Amino acid sequence: MYYKFGGFTQRLVGAGGPAAYSPQGFKPVVSVESPAVIFDTPVKVAPDSQNKVGGLVKNKVPELQKLFQRPDDIPVHLKRSVPDRLLYRTTMALTIGGAIYCLIALYMATSPKREK
């Protein structure tokens, strides 16, 4: 025998198989018709002349490989000039500043408060 929750009292009541497998009156949705086509025409993308060759995106990997593999004793994270240096120095400043802040907070947490 199958059971389901009653609609009003929310107690278990006896039920048939189909009623037990579709609780609270929900029925499984089975669509007989095929869904309507939303885009029946192809979407045209405006051509972008930058970095495109014959409709395809230009591959920048060989140029970047030449730049990063050049033997000039500069670290990889600084090879692309000013923006890389700015990001590197900002990151280092924030790291050092965060470490100093942590040490100050640790000192303040460990030192006892003076009573007046």
Phi, psi and omega in degrees: 000145180258154179231155174210165177284137177290149184293321185262315185272344182058035173250161180289132176228156178292145181208164175280171182302308181297325180289328180288329182271358173232080187295150176056028175083002178286134179249145177295138182269116176236112183277131178272325182271151176283148181293153180290146179283126182276309180249100180267350175243147180293146179277129180260129179262136179295134181291137178249114185288336180286135175060026178233140178230109178062037179088351179254153179286134181290136181278116181267355185300314180300322178295317180292326176296319178297319181294313186281338182263005178292131182277080182237019176058028174253133179300152184301323183284000177238011186288336187261032167073221193301311181300322179293319179295319179297314178296319180296312181293322177297316179297317179295319179296317179294325179293313179294317177298319178294321179295318177296318178298319178296319178295319178296316179296322178294319178297316180294326180286330183269340181275136181287152178280140179274134178265144181272000000 
